[in-house]
Structure formats: structure tokens, C-alpha cells
Amino acid sequence: MAPKKKNDAEQRQQEQEQTLPPPPYSPSQPNTSAGDGPSQSQQQQQPQYRAIIIEQSDATPIVLSSEAERHFPVAALFFIFGWMCPFLWFVGACCCASSWHRYEAWWGQANMWMAIVFTMASLIYTTVLFANGQIHV
């Protein structure tokens, strides 16, 4: 019976040692006599480690979806100014069509459609001009 109690006590002590954080680091070395252990120069050469305990909170930042979507979509500006300079439709399609913001993505896709329509219209118009003899090469 005595050895079992001793083993149980040892196991509890080992579990407590595993759950407790290590003691804090102290840079000062205890004075030792010449015969007690390694010399002072040997102690200074050995690396010393200090446990760093980082406590993390389980709380995640709460961002309301309505707050995240409350900025003006820049792609809408590309769409509006694309009527004056159609190149801006291409820029708006490239930079905004795959945005995580749903309104930004919608305007980016609108820019993409306008860029495609502008390209097709330009090709058809140029073909018609060549066919009618309006443009001489």
C-alpha cells in the first residue's frame, strides 16, 4: 500500500510541475566556491533561456457587415467617368471586379461589361468603315 501512495504522490507532483509555468529568469548567478561546481566563466558561456508566456484572448473582433459595406464603391466612379474616357472601364474592370465588397464587385462587373461592349462596338465600327471605303490604308 505504501509504494502505491508514494507513486500517486509522485504523479500528482509531476502533473503540477507540468502545469505550472517555469520560474522567472534571474540574470544574477549565485556565488559558488571553487570546489562546488563549474567556474564563473563556464557559467557565463552556457546559454540561458527564459520562458515567455503569451496570453491570448478568445474574443475575436466583431465587425458588423453593415459597417464594412458603408464606403462608396470606387468602381462606380470608374463607371461614371468611363463615359468620358472609356479606358477607365478597363481599369475599373481589372481592379474592382473581384472585390470582396459586393457593391464594389457589382460595379466592377458593370465596368467589365462596358469594356467588352466598347471593344466590340469599336471593332464593328472600324470594320464598317473599312468595308465602305471610308478608311484608306
Short mmCIF file of N, CA and C in Angstrom, two decimals:
data_model
loop_
_atom_site.label_atom_id
_atom_site.label_comp_id
_atom_site.label_asym_id
_atom_site.label_seq_id
_atom_site.Cartn_x
_atom_site.Cartn_y
_atom_site.Cartn_z
N MET A 1 0.81 -1.18 0.00
CA MET A 1 0.00 0.00 0.00
C MET A 1 0.87 1.26 0.00
N ALA A 2 1.96 1.23 0.72
CA ALA A 2 2.82 2.40 0.81
C ALA A 2 3.44 2.76 -0.53
N PRO A 3 3.93 1.78 -1.33
CA PRO A 3 4.50 2.17 -2.62
C PRO A 3 3.47 2.79 -3.56
N LYS A 4 2.22 2.33 -3.50
CA LYS A 4 1.20 2.89 -4.37
C LYS A 4 0.90 4.34 -4.01
N LYS A 5 0.82 4.63 -2.71
CA LYS A 5 0.59 6.01 -2.28
C LYS A 5 1.75 6.90 -2.69
N LYS A 6 2.96 6.34 -2.61
CA LYS A 6 4.14 7.11 -2.99
C LYS A 6 4.09 7.41 -4.49
N ASN A 7 3.71 6.43 -5.31
CA ASN A 7 3.61 6.64 -6.76
C ASN A 7 2.53 7.67 -7.09
N ASP A 8 1.40 7.60 -6.39
CA ASP A 8 0.33 8.57 -6.62
C ASP A 8 0.80 9.99 -6.28
N ALA A 9 1.52 10.11 -5.19
CA ALA A 9 2.03 11.43 -4.79
C ALA A 9 3.03 11.94 -5.81
N GLU A 10 3.88 11.06 -6.32
CA GLU A 10 4.86 11.47 -7.33
C GLU A 10 4.16 11.89 -8.62
N GLN A 11 3.12 11.15 -9.00
CA GLN A 11 2.39 11.51 -10.22
C GLN A 11 1.71 12.87 -10.08
N ARG A 12 1.10 13.13 -8.93
CA ARG A 12 0.47 14.42 -8.71
C ARG A 12 1.49 15.55 -8.76
N GLN A 13 2.66 15.30 -8.18
CA GLN A 13 3.71 16.32 -8.16
C GLN A 13 4.19 16.58 -9.59
N GLN A 14 4.36 15.52 -10.40
CA GLN A 14 4.79 15.69 -11.78
C GLN A 14 3.74 16.45 -12.59
N GLU A 15 2.46 16.15 -12.37
CA GLU A 15 1.40 16.86 -13.09
C GLU A 15 1.39 18.34 -12.72
N GLN A 16 1.61 18.65 -11.45
CA GLN A 16 1.64 20.04 -11.03
C GLN A 16 2.84 20.76 -11.64
N GLU A 17 3.98 20.08 -11.72
CA GLU A 17 5.16 20.69 -12.32
C GLU A 17 4.94 20.96 -13.80
N GLN A 18 4.20 20.09 -14.47
CA GLN A 18 3.96 20.28 -15.90
C GLN A 18 2.98 21.42 -16.15
N THR A 19 2.03 21.62 -15.27
CA THR A 19 1.05 22.69 -15.50
C THR A 19 1.53 24.05 -15.05
N LEU A 20 2.44 24.11 -14.11
CA LEU A 20 2.93 25.40 -13.63
C LEU A 20 3.93 25.99 -14.61
N PRO A 21 3.91 27.31 -14.81
CA PRO A 21 4.90 27.92 -15.69
C PRO A 21 6.28 27.87 -15.03
N PRO A 22 7.34 27.93 -15.84
CA PRO A 22 8.68 27.89 -15.28
C PRO A 22 8.95 29.14 -14.45
N PRO A 23 9.89 29.05 -13.54
CA PRO A 23 10.21 30.21 -12.70
C PRO A 23 10.78 31.34 -13.55
N PRO A 24 10.63 32.58 -13.10
CA PRO A 24 11.15 33.71 -13.88
C PRO A 24 12.66 33.67 -13.97
N TYR A 25 13.16 34.28 -15.01
CA TYR A 25 14.59 34.31 -15.28
C TYR A 25 15.25 35.34 -14.38
N SER A 26 16.34 34.94 -13.77
CA SER A 26 17.11 35.91 -12.99
C SER A 26 18.52 35.97 -13.57
N PRO A 27 18.95 37.14 -14.01
CA PRO A 27 20.26 37.24 -14.65
C PRO A 27 21.43 37.07 -13.69
N SER A 28 21.21 37.24 -12.42
CA SER A 28 22.33 37.13 -11.48
C SER A 28 22.62 35.67 -11.18
N GLN A 29 23.89 35.35 -11.10
CA GLN A 29 24.33 33.99 -10.81
C GLN A 29 24.68 33.88 -9.34
N PRO A 30 24.33 32.80 -8.69
CA PRO A 30 24.73 32.63 -7.29
C PRO A 30 26.25 32.44 -7.19
N ASN A 31 26.80 32.94 -6.13
CA ASN A 31 28.24 32.78 -5.92
C ASN A 31 28.53 31.33 -5.54
N THR A 32 29.52 30.78 -6.20
CA THR A 32 29.93 29.40 -5.90
C THR A 32 31.39 29.41 -5.53
N SER A 33 31.72 28.51 -4.69
CA SER A 33 33.13 28.38 -4.33
C SER A 33 33.83 27.57 -5.41
N ALA A 34 35.15 27.54 -5.36
CA ALA A 34 35.93 26.88 -6.40
C ALA A 34 35.66 25.39 -6.46
N GLY A 35 35.38 24.75 -5.36
CA GLY A 35 35.19 23.31 -5.36
C GLY A 35 33.75 22.89 -5.55
N ASP A 36 32.78 23.81 -5.50
CA ASP A 36 31.37 23.41 -5.53
C ASP A 36 30.88 23.06 -6.94
N GLY A 37 31.31 23.71 -7.95
CA GLY A 37 30.76 23.45 -9.28
C GLY A 37 31.61 24.10 -10.34
N PRO A 38 31.02 24.36 -11.50
CA PRO A 38 31.78 24.97 -12.59
C PRO A 38 32.18 26.40 -12.26
N SER A 39 33.23 26.84 -12.90
CA SER A 39 33.73 28.19 -12.63
C SER A 39 32.79 29.24 -13.21
N GLN A 40 33.03 30.50 -12.85
CA GLN A 40 32.18 31.61 -13.28
C GLN A 40 32.22 31.76 -14.81
N SER A 41 33.38 31.56 -15.44
CA SER A 41 33.49 31.71 -16.89
C SER A 41 32.70 30.63 -17.61
N GLN A 42 32.63 29.43 -17.06
CA GLN A 42 31.85 28.36 -17.68
C GLN A 42 30.36 28.65 -17.57
N GLN A 43 29.93 29.24 -16.47
CA GLN A 43 28.52 29.55 -16.31
C GLN A 43 28.08 30.65 -17.28
N GLN A 44 28.96 31.59 -17.56
CA GLN A 44 28.60 32.68 -18.45
C GLN A 44 28.53 32.21 -19.90
N GLN A 45 29.27 31.17 -20.25
CA GLN A 45 29.28 30.69 -21.62
C GLN A 45 28.04 29.86 -21.95
N GLN A 46 27.40 29.31 -20.96
CA GLN A 46 26.22 28.49 -21.21
C GLN A 46 25.03 29.39 -21.52
N PRO A 47 24.26 29.03 -22.54
CA PRO A 47 23.09 29.85 -22.87
C PRO A 47 22.03 29.73 -21.78
N GLN A 48 21.35 30.83 -21.54
CA GLN A 48 20.29 30.85 -20.55
C GLN A 48 18.99 31.19 -21.26
N TYR A 49 17.95 30.50 -20.90
CA TYR A 49 16.66 30.66 -21.55
C TYR A 49 15.63 31.18 -20.57
N ARG A 50 14.71 31.93 -21.10
CA ARG A 50 13.64 32.48 -20.28
C ARG A 50 12.31 32.17 -20.97
N ALA A 51 11.41 31.61 -20.23
CA ALA A 51 10.10 31.29 -20.80
C ALA A 51 9.28 32.56 -20.93
N ILE A 52 8.67 32.73 -22.08
CA ILE A 52 7.80 33.87 -22.32
C ILE A 52 6.38 33.34 -22.43
N ILE A 53 5.52 33.79 -21.56
CA ILE A 53 4.15 33.33 -21.55
C ILE A 53 3.29 34.39 -22.24
N ILE A 54 2.61 33.97 -23.29
CA ILE A 54 1.75 34.87 -24.05
C ILE A 54 0.31 34.44 -23.82
N GLU A 55 -0.45 35.33 -23.25
CA GLU A 55 -1.85 35.03 -23.01
C GLU A 55 -2.67 35.56 -24.18
N GLN A 56 -3.47 34.68 -24.75
CA GLN A 56 -4.30 35.07 -25.88
C GLN A 56 -5.76 35.06 -25.45
N SER A 57 -6.45 36.08 -25.86
CA SER A 57 -7.87 36.12 -25.53
C SER A 57 -8.65 35.38 -26.62
N ASP A 58 -9.73 34.78 -26.23
CA ASP A 58 -10.55 34.03 -27.17
C ASP A 58 -11.51 34.94 -27.94
N ALA A 59 -11.60 36.18 -27.55
CA ALA A 59 -12.53 37.10 -28.19
C ALA A 59 -11.98 37.55 -29.54
N THR A 60 -12.80 37.45 -30.56
CA THR A 60 -12.43 37.93 -31.88
C THR A 60 -13.09 39.28 -32.10
N PRO A 61 -12.45 40.15 -32.86
CA PRO A 61 -13.06 41.46 -33.08
C PRO A 61 -14.36 41.30 -33.87
N ILE A 62 -15.36 42.02 -33.45
CA ILE A 62 -16.66 41.95 -34.10
C ILE A 62 -16.78 43.10 -35.08
N VAL A 63 -16.94 42.75 -36.35
CA VAL A 63 -17.14 43.75 -37.38
C VAL A 63 -18.50 43.49 -37.99
N LEU A 64 -19.36 44.44 -37.85
CA LEU A 64 -20.70 44.28 -38.41
C LEU A 64 -20.63 44.39 -39.92
N SER A 65 -21.36 43.53 -40.60
CA SER A 65 -21.31 43.54 -42.06
C SER A 65 -21.83 44.86 -42.63
N SER A 66 -22.79 45.47 -41.95
CA SER A 66 -23.30 46.75 -42.45
C SER A 66 -22.24 47.85 -42.34
N GLU A 67 -21.38 47.75 -41.31
CA GLU A 67 -20.31 48.74 -41.16
C GLU A 67 -19.24 48.55 -42.24
N ALA A 68 -18.95 47.30 -42.58
CA ALA A 68 -17.91 47.02 -43.57
C ALA A 68 -18.34 47.46 -44.96
N GLU A 69 -19.64 47.50 -45.23
CA GLU A 69 -20.13 47.82 -46.56
C GLU A 69 -20.54 49.28 -46.70
N ARG A 70 -20.13 50.13 -45.80
CA ARG A 70 -20.62 51.50 -45.81
C ARG A 70 -19.67 52.48 -46.49
N HIS A 71 -18.82 52.04 -47.37
CA HIS A 71 -18.00 53.01 -48.09
C HIS A 71 -18.44 53.06 -49.55
N PHE A 72 -18.17 54.18 -50.18
CA PHE A 72 -18.61 54.39 -51.56
C PHE A 72 -17.77 53.52 -52.49
N PRO A 73 -18.39 52.76 -53.38
CA PRO A 73 -17.61 51.90 -54.28
C PRO A 73 -16.85 52.73 -55.32
N VAL A 74 -15.56 52.56 -55.34
CA VAL A 74 -14.70 53.30 -56.27
C VAL A 74 -15.01 52.88 -57.71
N ALA A 75 -15.43 51.64 -57.89
CA ALA A 75 -15.74 51.16 -59.24
C ALA A 75 -16.88 51.96 -59.87
N ALA A 76 -17.76 52.52 -59.04
CA ALA A 76 -18.84 53.36 -59.57
C ALA A 76 -18.26 54.62 -60.22
N LEU A 77 -17.21 55.15 -59.63
CA LEU A 77 -16.56 56.33 -60.23
C LEU A 77 -15.92 55.97 -61.57
N PHE A 78 -15.29 54.79 -61.64
CA PHE A 78 -14.73 54.35 -62.92
C PHE A 78 -15.84 54.21 -63.97
N PHE A 79 -16.98 53.71 -63.54
CA PHE A 79 -18.10 53.54 -64.47
C PHE A 79 -18.59 54.90 -64.98
N ILE A 80 -18.77 55.85 -64.07
CA ILE A 80 -19.27 57.18 -64.45
C ILE A 80 -18.28 57.90 -65.36
N PHE A 81 -17.01 57.92 -64.95
CA PHE A 81 -16.01 58.64 -65.75
C PHE A 81 -15.60 57.85 -66.99
N GLY A 82 -15.99 56.59 -67.07
CA GLY A 82 -15.74 55.79 -68.26
C GLY A 82 -16.49 56.30 -69.48
N TRP A 83 -17.59 57.02 -69.25
CA TRP A 83 -18.33 57.58 -70.38
C TRP A 83 -17.53 58.69 -71.06
N MET A 84 -16.65 59.35 -70.31
CA MET A 84 -15.81 60.40 -70.89
C MET A 84 -14.50 59.82 -71.43
N CYS A 85 -13.99 58.81 -70.75
CA CYS A 85 -12.74 58.16 -71.17
C CYS A 85 -12.94 56.65 -71.02
N PRO A 86 -13.31 55.95 -72.09
CA PRO A 86 -13.64 54.53 -71.99
C PRO A 86 -12.51 53.65 -71.43
N PHE A 87 -11.31 54.14 -71.47
CA PHE A 87 -10.20 53.36 -70.88
C PHE A 87 -10.44 53.10 -69.39
N LEU A 88 -11.15 53.99 -68.72
CA LEU A 88 -11.43 53.81 -67.29
C LEU A 88 -12.33 52.61 -67.02
N TRP A 89 -13.13 52.20 -68.00
CA TRP A 89 -13.92 50.98 -67.82
C TRP A 89 -13.00 49.77 -67.70
N PHE A 90 -11.93 49.75 -68.48
CA PHE A 90 -10.96 48.64 -68.39
C PHE A 90 -10.25 48.65 -67.04
N VAL A 91 -9.89 49.84 -66.59
CA VAL A 91 -9.23 49.95 -65.28
C VAL A 91 -10.18 49.50 -64.17
N GLY A 92 -11.44 49.94 -64.23
CA GLY A 92 -12.42 49.55 -63.23
C GLY A 92 -12.71 48.06 -63.25
N ALA A 93 -12.69 47.46 -64.44
CA ALA A 93 -12.93 46.02 -64.54
C ALA A 93 -11.76 45.23 -63.96
N CYS A 94 -10.55 45.71 -64.19
CA CYS A 94 -9.37 44.97 -63.71
C CYS A 94 -9.18 45.09 -62.20
N CYS A 95 -9.45 46.25 -61.65
CA CYS A 95 -9.14 46.44 -60.23
C CYS A 95 -10.30 46.15 -59.30
N CYS A 96 -11.52 46.12 -59.79
CA CYS A 96 -12.66 46.06 -58.87
C CYS A 96 -13.60 44.88 -59.07
N ALA A 97 -13.47 44.12 -60.13
CA ALA A 97 -14.45 43.06 -60.43
C ALA A 97 -14.39 41.92 -59.42
N SER A 98 -13.25 41.68 -58.81
CA SER A 98 -13.14 40.56 -57.86
C SER A 98 -13.03 41.04 -56.42
N SER A 99 -13.61 42.17 -56.13
CA SER A 99 -13.55 42.72 -54.78
C SER A 99 -14.41 41.90 -53.83
N TRP A 100 -14.05 41.88 -52.54
CA TRP A 100 -14.85 41.18 -51.53
C TRP A 100 -16.10 41.97 -51.18
N HIS A 101 -16.09 43.25 -51.46
CA HIS A 101 -17.24 44.12 -51.19
C HIS A 101 -18.25 43.92 -52.31
N ARG A 102 -19.49 43.56 -51.97
CA ARG A 102 -20.43 43.15 -53.01
C ARG A 102 -20.81 44.28 -53.95
N TYR A 103 -20.94 45.51 -53.48
CA TYR A 103 -21.28 46.62 -54.37
C TYR A 103 -20.09 46.97 -55.26
N GLU A 104 -18.92 46.89 -54.69
CA GLU A 104 -17.71 47.15 -55.48
C GLU A 104 -17.59 46.12 -56.60
N ALA A 105 -17.86 44.85 -56.27
CA ALA A 105 -17.79 43.79 -57.28
C ALA A 105 -18.86 43.98 -58.36
N TRP A 106 -20.05 44.43 -57.95
CA TRP A 106 -21.12 44.66 -58.93
C TRP A 106 -20.72 45.75 -59.92
N TRP A 107 -20.20 46.87 -59.41
CA TRP A 107 -19.77 47.95 -60.29
C TRP A 107 -18.56 47.52 -61.13
N GLY A 108 -17.70 46.69 -60.56
CA GLY A 108 -16.58 46.17 -61.34
C GLY A 108 -17.04 45.32 -62.51
N GLN A 109 -18.08 44.51 -62.27
CA GLN A 109 -18.62 43.70 -63.37
C GLN A 109 -19.32 44.58 -64.40
N ALA A 110 -19.97 45.64 -63.94
CA ALA A 110 -20.58 46.59 -64.88
C ALA A 110 -19.50 47.24 -65.74
N ASN A 111 -18.37 47.57 -65.13
CA ASN A 111 -17.24 48.12 -65.89
C ASN A 111 -16.74 47.11 -66.91
N MET A 112 -16.70 45.83 -66.51
CA MET A 112 -16.22 44.80 -67.43
C MET A 112 -17.16 44.68 -68.64
N TRP A 113 -18.46 44.69 -68.39
CA TRP A 113 -19.41 44.60 -69.50
C TRP A 113 -19.29 45.82 -70.42
N MET A 114 -19.13 46.98 -69.84
CA MET A 114 -18.99 48.18 -70.68
C MET A 114 -17.69 48.14 -71.48
N ALA A 115 -16.63 47.61 -70.89
CA ALA A 115 -15.37 47.49 -71.61
C ALA A 115 -15.52 46.51 -72.78
N ILE A 116 -16.23 45.41 -72.55
CA ILE A 116 -16.46 44.43 -73.63
C ILE A 116 -17.32 45.04 -74.73
N VAL A 117 -18.40 45.72 -74.34
CA VAL A 117 -19.29 46.35 -75.32
C VAL A 117 -18.53 47.42 -76.10
N PHE A 118 -17.71 48.21 -75.43
CA PHE A 118 -16.94 49.25 -76.11
C PHE A 118 -15.96 48.63 -77.11
N THR A 119 -15.30 47.56 -76.71
CA THR A 119 -14.35 46.89 -77.61
C THR A 119 -15.07 46.33 -78.83
N MET A 120 -16.19 45.65 -78.61
CA MET A 120 -16.94 45.07 -79.74
C MET A 120 -17.48 46.17 -80.65
N ALA A 121 -18.01 47.24 -80.07
CA ALA A 121 -18.54 48.34 -80.89
C ALA A 121 -17.43 48.99 -81.70
N SER A 122 -16.27 49.14 -81.12
CA SER A 122 -15.14 49.73 -81.84
C SER A 122 -14.71 48.84 -83.01
N LEU A 123 -14.68 47.53 -82.77
CA LEU A 123 -14.30 46.61 -83.85
C LEU A 123 -15.34 46.62 -84.97
N ILE A 124 -16.61 46.61 -84.63
CA ILE A 124 -17.67 46.62 -85.65
C ILE A 124 -17.64 47.94 -86.42
N TYR A 125 -17.49 49.05 -85.72
CA TYR A 125 -17.45 50.37 -86.37
C TYR A 125 -16.25 50.46 -87.32
N THR A 126 -15.11 49.99 -86.89
CA THR A 126 -13.92 50.02 -87.74
C THR A 126 -14.10 49.13 -88.96
N THR A 127 -14.71 47.97 -88.79
CA THR A 127 -14.96 47.06 -89.91
C THR A 127 -15.91 47.70 -90.93
N VAL A 128 -16.94 48.35 -90.43
CA VAL A 128 -17.89 49.02 -91.33
C VAL A 128 -17.20 50.14 -92.10
N LEU A 129 -16.34 50.89 -91.45
CA LEU A 129 -15.62 51.97 -92.14
C LEU A 129 -14.69 51.42 -93.21
N PHE A 130 -14.02 50.31 -92.92
CA PHE A 130 -13.15 49.69 -93.93
C PHE A 130 -13.99 49.16 -95.10
N ALA A 131 -15.15 48.56 -94.79
CA ALA A 131 -15.99 47.97 -95.84
C ALA A 131 -16.57 49.03 -96.77
N ASN A 132 -16.88 50.19 -96.26
CA ASN A 132 -17.45 51.27 -97.07
C ASN A 132 -16.40 52.10 -97.79
N GLY A 133 -15.16 51.84 -97.54
CA GLY A 133 -14.11 52.59 -98.20
C GLY A 133 -13.85 53.94 -97.57
N GLN A 134 -14.32 54.16 -96.36
CA GLN A 134 -14.12 55.42 -95.68
C GLN A 134 -12.68 55.56 -95.20
N ILE A 135 -12.04 54.42 -94.88
CA ILE A 135 -10.66 54.44 -94.39
C ILE A 135 -9.78 53.82 -95.47
N HIS A 136 -8.73 54.53 -95.86
CA HIS A 136 -7.79 54.02 -96.85
C HIS A 136 -6.49 53.67 -96.16
N VAL A 137 -6.01 52.47 -96.44
CA VAL A 137 -4.77 52.04 -95.80
C VAL A 137 -3.61 52.27 -96.71
#
